[in-house]
Tab-separated table of C-alpha atoms in Angstrom:
chain	number	residue	atom	x	y	z
H	1	UNK	CA	127.895	155.656	116.396
H	2	UNK	CA	128.288	152.777	118.870
H	3	UNK	CA	129.076	149.250	117.728
H	4	UNK	CA	126.135	146.860	117.425
H	5	UNK	CA	125.673	144.295	120.169
H	6	UNK	CA	126.603	140.795	118.909
H	7	UNK	CA	123.665	139.261	120.779
H	8	UNK	CA	121.334	141.641	118.930
H	9	UNK	CA	122.998	140.707	115.621
H	10	UNK	CA	122.519	136.996	116.267
H	11	UNK	CA	118.940	137.553	117.386
H	12	UNK	CA	118.240	139.322	114.087
H	13	UNK	CA	119.879	136.527	112.109
H	14	UNK	CA	117.723	133.949	113.912
H	15	UNK	CA	114.755	135.385	112.003
H	16	UNK	CA	116.311	134.575	108.607
H	17	UNK	CA	114.569	131.509	107.207
H	18	UNK	CA	115.912	129.290	104.447
H	19	UNK	CA	113.424	129.807	101.569
H	20	UNK	CA	113.353	126.103	100.667
H	21	UNK	CA	113.632	124.344	104.024
H	22	UNK	CA	111.474	126.985	105.752
H	23	UNK	CA	113.493	126.854	108.960
H	24	UNK	CA	115.898	129.418	110.497
H	25	UNK	CA	119.414	129.266	109.067
H	26	UNK	CA	121.014	129.144	112.512
H	27	UNK	CA	118.844	126.138	113.415
H	28	UNK	CA	119.969	124.375	110.212
H	29	UNK	CA	123.672	124.883	110.861
H	30	UNK	CA	123.929	127.284	107.919
H	31	UNK	CA	125.107	130.205	110.051
H	32	UNK	CA	128.859	129.489	110.152
H	33	UNK	CA	130.132	132.680	111.730
H	34	UNK	CA	129.370	136.228	112.859
H	35	UNK	CA	131.985	138.931	113.412
H	36	UNK	CA	131.372	142.481	114.635
H	37	UNK	CA	134.076	145.092	114.013
H	38	UNK	CA	132.865	148.564	114.870
H	39	UNK	CA	129.862	149.204	112.670
H	40	UNK	CA	130.847	146.451	110.221
H	41	UNK	CA	129.175	143.048	110.552
H	42	UNK	CA	130.511	140.051	108.658
H	43	UNK	CA	128.252	137.015	108.329
H	44	UNK	CA	129.325	133.671	106.884
H	45	UNK	CA	126.505	131.508	105.579
H	46	UNK	CA	126.845	127.927	104.366
H	47	UNK	CA	124.697	126.966	101.370
H	48	UNK	CA	123.563	123.379	100.970
H	49	UNK	CA	124.972	123.111	97.443
H	50	UNK	CA	127.237	125.238	95.262
H	51	UNK	CA	124.499	125.956	92.707
H	52	UNK	CA	121.857	126.936	95.251
H	53	UNK	CA	119.182	128.704	93.129
H	54	UNK	CA	118.100	130.955	96.011
H	55	UNK	CA	121.506	132.173	97.151
H	56	UNK	CA	120.634	135.771	96.260
H	57	UNK	CA	117.412	135.487	98.276
H	58	UNK	CA	119.299	134.243	101.330
H	59	UNK	CA	121.851	137.038	101.036
H	60	UNK	CA	119.102	139.653	100.656
H	61	UNK	CA	117.238	138.293	103.678
H	62	UNK	CA	120.395	138.406	105.822
H	63	UNK	CA	121.020	142.024	104.845
H	64	UNK	CA	117.394	142.978	105.464
H	65	UNK	CA	117.454	141.405	108.932
H	66	UNK	CA	120.645	143.235	109.953
H	67	UNK	CA	119.588	146.671	108.679
H	68	UNK	CA	117.247	147.027	111.613
H	69	UNK	CA	119.954	146.387	114.230
H	70	UNK	CA	121.169	149.637	115.879
H	71	UNK	CA	124.802	150.421	115.129
H	72	UNK	CA	125.106	148.342	111.931
H	73	UNK	CA	126.698	150.538	109.273
H	74	UNK	CA	128.168	147.976	106.868
H	75	UNK	CA	127.180	144.376	106.111
H	76	UNK	CA	129.441	141.785	104.520
H	77	UNK	CA	127.713	138.485	103.637
H	78	UNK	CA	130.072	135.656	102.708
H	79	UNK	CA	128.434	132.641	101.061
H	80	UNK	CA	130.224	129.303	101.261
H	81	UNK	CA	129.177	125.696	100.692
H	82	UNK	CA	128.644	122.900	103.198
H	83	UNK	CA	131.122	120.044	103.297
H	84	UNK	CA	129.758	116.529	102.657
H	85	UNK	CA	129.885	115.917	106.408
H	86	UNK	CA	127.913	119.076	107.144
H	87	UNK	CA	125.315	118.160	104.516
H	88	UNK	CA	124.961	114.694	106.034
H	89	UNK	CA	124.480	116.215	109.487
H	90	UNK	CA	121.797	118.492	108.035
H	91	UNK	CA	119.997	115.563	106.397
H	92	UNK	CA	120.167	113.545	109.618
H	93	UNK	CA	118.656	116.491	111.478
H	94	UNK	CA	115.847	116.923	108.960
H	95	UNK	CA	115.166	113.248	108.278
H	96	UNK	CA	116.050	111.148	111.314
H	97	UNK	CA	114.785	108.011	109.568
H	98	UNK	CA	114.041	106.824	106.053
H	99	UNK	CA	110.586	105.985	104.820
H	100	UNK	CA	107.408	107.966	104.222
H	101	UNK	CA	106.940	110.402	107.129
H	102	UNK	CA	103.223	110.875	106.450
H	103	UNK	CA	102.470	107.187	106.946
H	104	UNK	CA	104.162	106.946	110.347
H	105	UNK	CA	101.885	106.362	113.356
H	106	UNK	CA	102.990	109.605	114.994
H	107	UNK	CA	102.268	111.759	111.928
H	108	UNK	CA	99.507	114.323	112.436
H	109	UNK	CA	99.499	115.550	108.834
H	110	UNK	CA	96.072	115.541	107.213
H	111	UNK	CA	96.428	113.787	103.855
H	112	UNK	CA	93.836	114.419	101.134
H	113	UNK	CA	94.021	112.458	97.868
H	114	UNK	CA	91.997	114.395	95.294
H	115	UNK	CA	90.389	111.991	92.826
H	116	UNK	CA	88.014	112.089	89.885
H	117	UNK	CA	86.418	109.497	87.685
H	118	UNK	CA	87.375	111.264	84.461
H	119	UNK	CA	89.687	114.016	83.304
H	120	UNK	CA	88.685	117.574	82.541
H	121	UNK	CA	86.593	118.194	85.657
H	122	UNK	CA	89.039	120.698	87.192
H	123	UNK	CA	90.493	118.370	89.828
H	124	UNK	CA	93.949	119.971	89.744
H	125	UNK	CA	92.531	123.481	89.896
H	126	UNK	CA	90.472	122.537	92.958
H	127	UNK	CA	93.550	120.962	94.578
H	128	UNK	CA	95.778	123.992	94.034
H	129	UNK	CA	93.188	126.523	95.203
H	130	UNK	CA	92.365	124.581	98.370
H	131	UNK	CA	96.075	124.238	99.131
H	132	UNK	CA	96.737	127.956	98.616
H	133	UNK	CA	93.735	128.958	100.703
H	134	UNK	CA	94.858	126.809	103.640
H	135	UNK	CA	98.428	128.108	103.305
H	136	UNK	CA	97.120	131.687	103.339
H	137	UNK	CA	95.568	130.896	106.718
H	138	UNK	CA	98.987	130.033	108.121
H	139	UNK	CA	98.909	126.255	107.717
H	140	UNK	CA	101.943	124.390	106.382
H	141	UNK	CA	100.786	122.816	103.124
H	142	UNK	CA	102.315	120.605	100.442
H	143	UNK	CA	101.164	119.146	97.128
H	144	UNK	CA	102.334	115.968	95.410
H	145	UNK	CA	101.353	116.034	91.743
H	146	UNK	CA	100.689	112.320	91.347
H	147	UNK	CA	99.175	112.765	87.874
H	148	UNK	CA	102.423	111.810	86.130
H	149	UNK	CA	100.961	111.627	82.634
H	150	UNK	CA	98.836	114.766	82.937
H	151	UNK	CA	100.801	116.947	85.348
H	152	UNK	CA	99.580	120.534	85.672
H	153	UNK	CA	100.337	121.648	89.241
H	154	UNK	CA	103.549	123.597	88.392
H	155	UNK	CA	101.740	125.744	85.816
H	156	UNK	CA	98.730	126.321	88.072
H	157	UNK	CA	101.064	127.532	90.840
H	158	UNK	CA	103.257	129.533	88.469
H	159	UNK	CA	106.354	127.469	89.322
H	160	UNK	CA	109.179	127.655	86.798
H	161	UNK	CA	112.036	126.805	89.164
H	162	UNK	CA	113.135	123.178	89.527
H	163	UNK	CA	113.690	121.364	92.827
H	164	UNK	CA	117.047	121.573	94.611
H	165	UNK	CA	118.783	118.251	95.144
H	166	UNK	CA	120.977	117.858	98.219
H	167	UNK	CA	122.572	114.466	97.604
H	168	UNK	CA	119.611	112.043	97.868
H	169	UNK	CA	117.267	114.616	99.410
H	170	UNK	CA	115.030	116.761	97.181
H	171	UNK	CA	113.884	120.219	98.279
H	172	UNK	CA	110.591	121.149	96.572
H	173	UNK	CA	109.963	124.625	95.138
H	174	UNK	CA	107.630	126.896	97.084
H	175	UNK	CA	104.909	129.066	95.537
H	176	UNK	CA	102.233	131.003	97.428
H	177	UNK	CA	103.621	129.363	100.619
H	178	UNK	CA	102.818	125.897	99.228
H	179	UNK	CA	105.562	123.317	98.738
H	180	UNK	CA	104.989	121.279	95.577
H	181	UNK	CA	106.642	118.464	93.656
H	182	UNK	CA	105.749	117.198	90.188
H	183	UNK	CA	107.331	115.113	87.466
H	184	UNK	CA	106.777	118.204	85.320
H	185	UNK	CA	109.691	119.804	87.174
H	186	UNK	CA	112.046	117.163	85.812
H	187	UNK	CA	111.132	117.152	82.117
H	188	UNK	CA	111.992	119.658	79.413
H	189	UNK	CA	109.279	121.787	77.895
H	190	UNK	CA	106.079	119.898	77.190
H	191	UNK	CA	107.760	116.512	76.859
H	192	UNK	CA	105.347	113.619	77.509
H	193	UNK	CA	106.014	110.992	80.177
H	194	UNK	CA	105.345	107.486	78.814
H	195	UNK	CA	105.611	105.268	81.896
H	196	UNK	CA	103.887	102.074	82.907
H	197	UNK	CA	102.616	100.920	86.302
H	198	UNK	CA	105.839	99.968	88.160
H	199	UNK	CA	107.538	103.230	87.167
H	200	UNK	CA	104.512	105.243	88.286
H	201	UNK	CA	104.595	103.528	91.678
H	202	UNK	CA	108.314	104.165	92.042
H	203	UNK	CA	107.943	107.852	91.137
H	204	UNK	CA	105.195	108.343	93.726
H	205	UNK	CA	107.189	106.467	96.351
H	206	UNK	CA	110.243	108.632	95.672
H	207	UNK	CA	108.195	111.833	95.916
H	208	UNK	CA	106.911	110.740	99.328
H	209	UNK	CA	110.250	109.417	100.585
H	210	UNK	CA	113.028	111.574	99.122
H	211	UNK	CA	111.299	114.963	98.955
H	212	UNK	CA	111.699	116.936	102.167
H	213	UNK	CA	108.399	118.682	102.929
H	214	UNK	CA	109.090	119.216	106.603
H	215	UNK	CA	106.338	119.078	109.198
H	216	UNK	CA	103.153	119.682	107.205
H	217	UNK	CA	99.681	120.354	108.525
H	218	UNK	CA	98.079	119.284	105.241
H	219	UNK	CA	99.323	117.283	102.252
H	220	UNK	CA	97.325	117.132	99.015
H	221	UNK	CA	97.872	114.494	96.344
H	222	UNK	CA	96.552	115.374	92.910
H	223	UNK	CA	95.668	111.922	91.539
H	224	UNK	CA	95.226	111.012	87.880
H	225	UNK	CA	91.640	110.341	86.780
H	226	UNK	CA	90.181	106.885	87.325
H	227	UNK	CA	91.035	103.966	89.575
H	228	UNK	CA	94.308	102.765	88.047
H	229	UNK	CA	97.855	102.148	89.206
H	230	UNK	CA	98.471	105.423	91.044
H	231	UNK	CA	95.244	105.239	93.057
H	232	UNK	CA	96.207	101.729	94.177
H	233	UNK	CA	99.753	102.872	95.002
H	234	UNK	CA	98.427	105.727	97.141
H	235	UNK	CA	96.282	103.314	99.131
H	236	UNK	CA	99.372	101.188	99.783
H	237	UNK	CA	101.834	104.007	100.537
H	238	UNK	CA	99.403	106.286	102.399
H	239	UNK	CA	96.600	104.112	103.772
H	240	UNK	CA	95.553	106.981	106.070
H	241	UNK	CA	94.795	109.310	103.131
H	242	UNK	CA	91.276	110.716	102.852
H	243	UNK	CA	89.712	110.867	99.393
H	244	UNK	CA	88.219	114.059	97.988
H	245	UNK	CA	86.093	113.241	94.956
H	246	UNK	CA	85.698	115.961	92.314
H	247	UNK	CA	82.911	115.843	89.758
H	248	UNK	CA	80.876	118.170	87.560
H	249	UNK	CA	77.072	118.494	87.740
H	250	UNK	CA	76.702	116.400	84.566
H	251	UNK	CA	75.139	112.958	85.070
H	252	UNK	CA	77.780	111.196	82.966
H	253	UNK	CA	80.591	112.724	85.047
H	254	UNK	CA	78.800	111.862	88.286
H	255	UNK	CA	78.555	108.182	87.337
H	256	UNK	CA	82.315	107.811	86.823
H	257	UNK	CA	83.096	109.953	89.876
H	258	UNK	CA	81.095	107.524	91.976
H	259	UNK	CA	83.438	104.737	90.859
H	260	UNK	CA	86.474	106.795	91.875
H	261	UNK	CA	85.061	107.121	95.378
H	262	UNK	CA	83.799	103.554	95.643
H	263	UNK	CA	87.357	102.215	95.298
H	264	UNK	CA	87.799	103.230	98.942
H	265	UNK	CA	85.675	100.230	99.898
H	266	UNK	CA	88.511	98.035	98.603
H	267	UNK	CA	91.406	100.134	99.887
H	268	UNK	CA	90.002	100.917	103.334
H	269	UNK	CA	90.374	104.674	102.882
H	270	UNK	CA	87.808	107.217	104.003
H	271	UNK	CA	85.980	109.529	101.600
H	272	UNK	CA	86.128	112.994	103.169
H	273	UNK	CA	83.576	114.423	100.770
H	274	UNK	CA	82.567	115.419	97.263
H	275	UNK	CA	83.306	118.693	95.474
H	276	UNK	CA	81.096	119.690	92.556
H	277	UNK	CA	83.122	121.825	90.163
H	278	UNK	CA	81.835	123.777	87.137
H	279	UNK	CA	78.456	124.371	88.728
H	280	UNK	CA	76.077	127.071	87.473
H	281	UNK	CA	77.763	130.222	86.129
H	282	UNK	CA	76.591	133.447	87.767
H	283	UNK	CA	75.823	135.932	84.971
H	284	UNK	CA	76.171	139.728	85.280
H	285	UNK	CA	72.405	140.116	85.814
H	286	UNK	CA	72.490	137.665	88.732
H	287	UNK	CA	70.902	134.737	86.941
H	288	UNK	CA	72.597	131.351	86.924
H	289	UNK	CA	73.400	129.457	83.721
H	290	UNK	CA	73.721	125.709	84.361
H	291	UNK	CA	76.016	124.819	81.474
H	292	UNK	CA	76.619	121.243	82.677
H	293	UNK	CA	73.253	120.644	84.310
H	294	UNK	CA	72.749	120.343	88.049
H	295	UNK	CA	72.712	117.898	90.935
H	296	UNK	CA	75.699	115.723	89.995
H	297	UNK	CA	77.671	116.416	93.149
H	298	UNK	CA	74.777	115.622	95.470
H	299	UNK	CA	74.029	112.422	93.533
H	300	UNK	CA	77.631	111.260	93.986
H	301	UNK	CA	77.574	112.087	97.697
H	302	UNK	CA	74.278	110.242	98.213
H	303	UNK	CA	75.361	107.162	96.265
H	304	UNK	CA	78.710	106.950	98.042
H	305	UNK	CA	77.033	107.337	101.433
H	306	UNK	CA	74.782	104.401	100.583
H	307	UNK	CA	77.507	102.228	99.048
H	308	UNK	CA	80.054	102.836	101.808
H	309	UNK	CA	77.489	102.908	104.624
H	310	UNK	CA	79.060	106.111	105.905
H	311	UNK	CA	78.209	109.774	105.639
H	312	UNK	CA	79.871	111.341	102.579
H	313	UNK	CA	79.003	115.056	102.448
H	314	UNK	CA	78.813	117.365	99.471
H	315	UNK	CA	81.446	119.857	100.605
H	316	UNK	CA	80.558	122.534	98.103
H	317	UNK	CA	79.672	123.600	94.583
H	318	UNK	CA	82.235	125.700	92.718
H	319	UNK	CA	80.586	127.746	89.959
H	320	UNK	CA	82.016	128.222	86.491
H	321	UNK	CA	84.063	131.393	86.609
H	322	UNK	CA	86.228	133.019	83.949
H	323	UNK	CA	88.532	134.328	86.687
H	324	UNK	CA	89.189	130.755	87.833
H	325	UNK	CA	90.448	129.830	84.384
H	326	UNK	CA	92.483	133.024	84.119
H	327	UNK	CA	94.126	132.357	87.474
H	328	UNK	CA	95.139	128.899	86.320
H	329	UNK	CA	96.672	130.313	83.153
H	330	UNK	CA	98.694	132.961	84.994
H	331	UNK	CA	99.740	130.854	87.978
H	332	UNK	CA	97.808	132.976	90.467
H	333	UNK	CA	95.063	130.831	92.076
H	334	UNK	CA	91.702	132.566	92.257
H	335	UNK	CA	91.492	132.358	96.071
H	336	UNK	CA	94.467	134.752	96.100
H	337	UNK	CA	93.924	136.795	92.926
H	338	UNK	CA	90.152	137.313	93.132
H	339	UNK	CA	89.131	136.232	96.640
H	340	UNK	CA	85.655	137.781	96.392
H	341	UNK	CA	84.682	136.022	93.148
H	342	UNK	CA	81.894	133.399	93.340
H	343	UNK	CA	84.221	130.439	92.779
H	344	UNK	CA	86.774	131.707	95.311
H	345	UNK	CA	84.055	132.109	97.931
H	346	UNK	CA	82.900	128.514	97.294
H	347	UNK	CA	86.462	127.172	97.497
H	348	UNK	CA	87.077	129.047	100.750
H	349	UNK	CA	83.960	127.463	102.235
H	350	UNK	CA	85.263	124.014	101.276
H	351	UNK	CA	88.630	124.874	102.823
H	352	UNK	CA	86.800	125.810	106.035
H	353	UNK	CA	85.522	122.253	106.303
H	354	UNK	CA	88.877	120.650	105.523
H	355	UNK	CA	90.642	122.841	108.081
H	356	UNK	CA	88.062	121.947	110.728
H	357	UNK	CA	88.275	118.202	110.095
H	358	UNK	CA	90.009	116.625	113.126
H	359	UNK	CA	93.225	114.707	112.669
H	360	UNK	CA	92.430	111.231	113.941
H	361	UNK	CA	94.513	109.826	116.798
H	362	UNK	CA	93.454	106.209	116.319
H	363	UNK	CA	96.563	104.036	116.186
H	364	UNK	CA	98.879	107.008	116.693
H	365	UNK	CA	101.599	107.193	119.313
H	366	UNK	CA	101.023	109.928	121.900
H	367	UNK	CA	104.525	109.642	123.379
H	368	UNK	CA	103.108	108.710	126.787
H	369	UNK	CA	103.751	105.727	129.007
H	370	UNK	CA	100.916	104.496	131.265
H	371	UNK	CA	101.717	104.218	134.978
C-alpha cells in the first residue's frame, strides 16, 4: 500500500470543525502538526482548555476524516492544550474588539426579542421551535435565554452540558445546530435565581458580550413576561432588535400582550409580528376545539397596528398539540420530532416569514468609499 499524500491528509483535516466554535480546526490554529510515516498518520491537535468537554468528539471527527484518505492505515491523534499566548491569539482572531457584536453598525444578524404580556403562553416553546426550524434550513442561529428567573431554554433544547469558558470568553453549548446560553447552565439543579434589576442587566450584557456566538444569521432572545427590567435592558443593549409578541387566543391574555408590544413605542424598536399560541386543538375527527377561545392574536395585531401606526401582522396561529408539549419535555422540538403535526406546520409557516424578512441596511456600513 502506498503512503498517503500529506496534501490529501491536510485537505481531509480541513473539514474537521470544532463542535463549539463551529469553524475548521486548522483555521482556529488548533491543528499543531501533521506527520506522515508510511501508512501511519500522526495528528497533533491543541484544545482550548485542559478540561475540554468535547475532546472525544474532536478526536473522533479527526479519525473519521482521515479514514477516507487513500493509504492511511493507522491514525495517532495527540491532544494537547493551548498555551496562554495561543489562547489569546485565538480570542483576538474570534473577537477583534470588545462590545456587543450584534449592535454594531456592520452587523447583519437578524435579532428577534420574543416577548409576552404574561407567563404561561408558550413563549419559550415558540422561540426554541422557530430557532430549530431556521437552523434546520442551514441558517446560523443562536438563543439568549433572557428569562433569568424563569429559564427553560436548556430543557426545551435537551441541553445538559454547561458552557466552556476560555479565560473571559464563553463558548455556548450547541443543540440541534442552535447555540444557546442561559443562566440555567450556571446553577445547580432547580435552584432559583433571586436577582434584582442591576444584576439582571449585567447578566444580559455579559451574555451578549462575553459569549462567543460567531457570525449568526439570526439571534433570538427569550424575554421574561411583561415590560420590566430585562425588556428595557434589551432596548438599550440591542436597539435594533425586532419584537415578536406571543399571546393566546384568550381575551385576557391578548390585553396584556398588547402592552408588551406597545412598549416599543417608547424604546423605538419595531414589532415584527404577533404569534398566537395555543389556538384551537385539532381533534382526531377533524373538528377544532377552541379551549382558550379565538381571535386574540388578530386583536393584538390590529391594536398594535393602530397604536404604533405601522403594520403589525399576525404571523400565525399555533394550535394546541400534545406532541408540542411532549417535545418540550424530551428536549426534541416538535419541528424536528413531528414535522408534519399541525403545530409544527404552523411554526414552519411562521419561520418562513422570519427567514424572508430583509435585514435592514439603514445606518449600516457597507465597507465602500464613494469616489
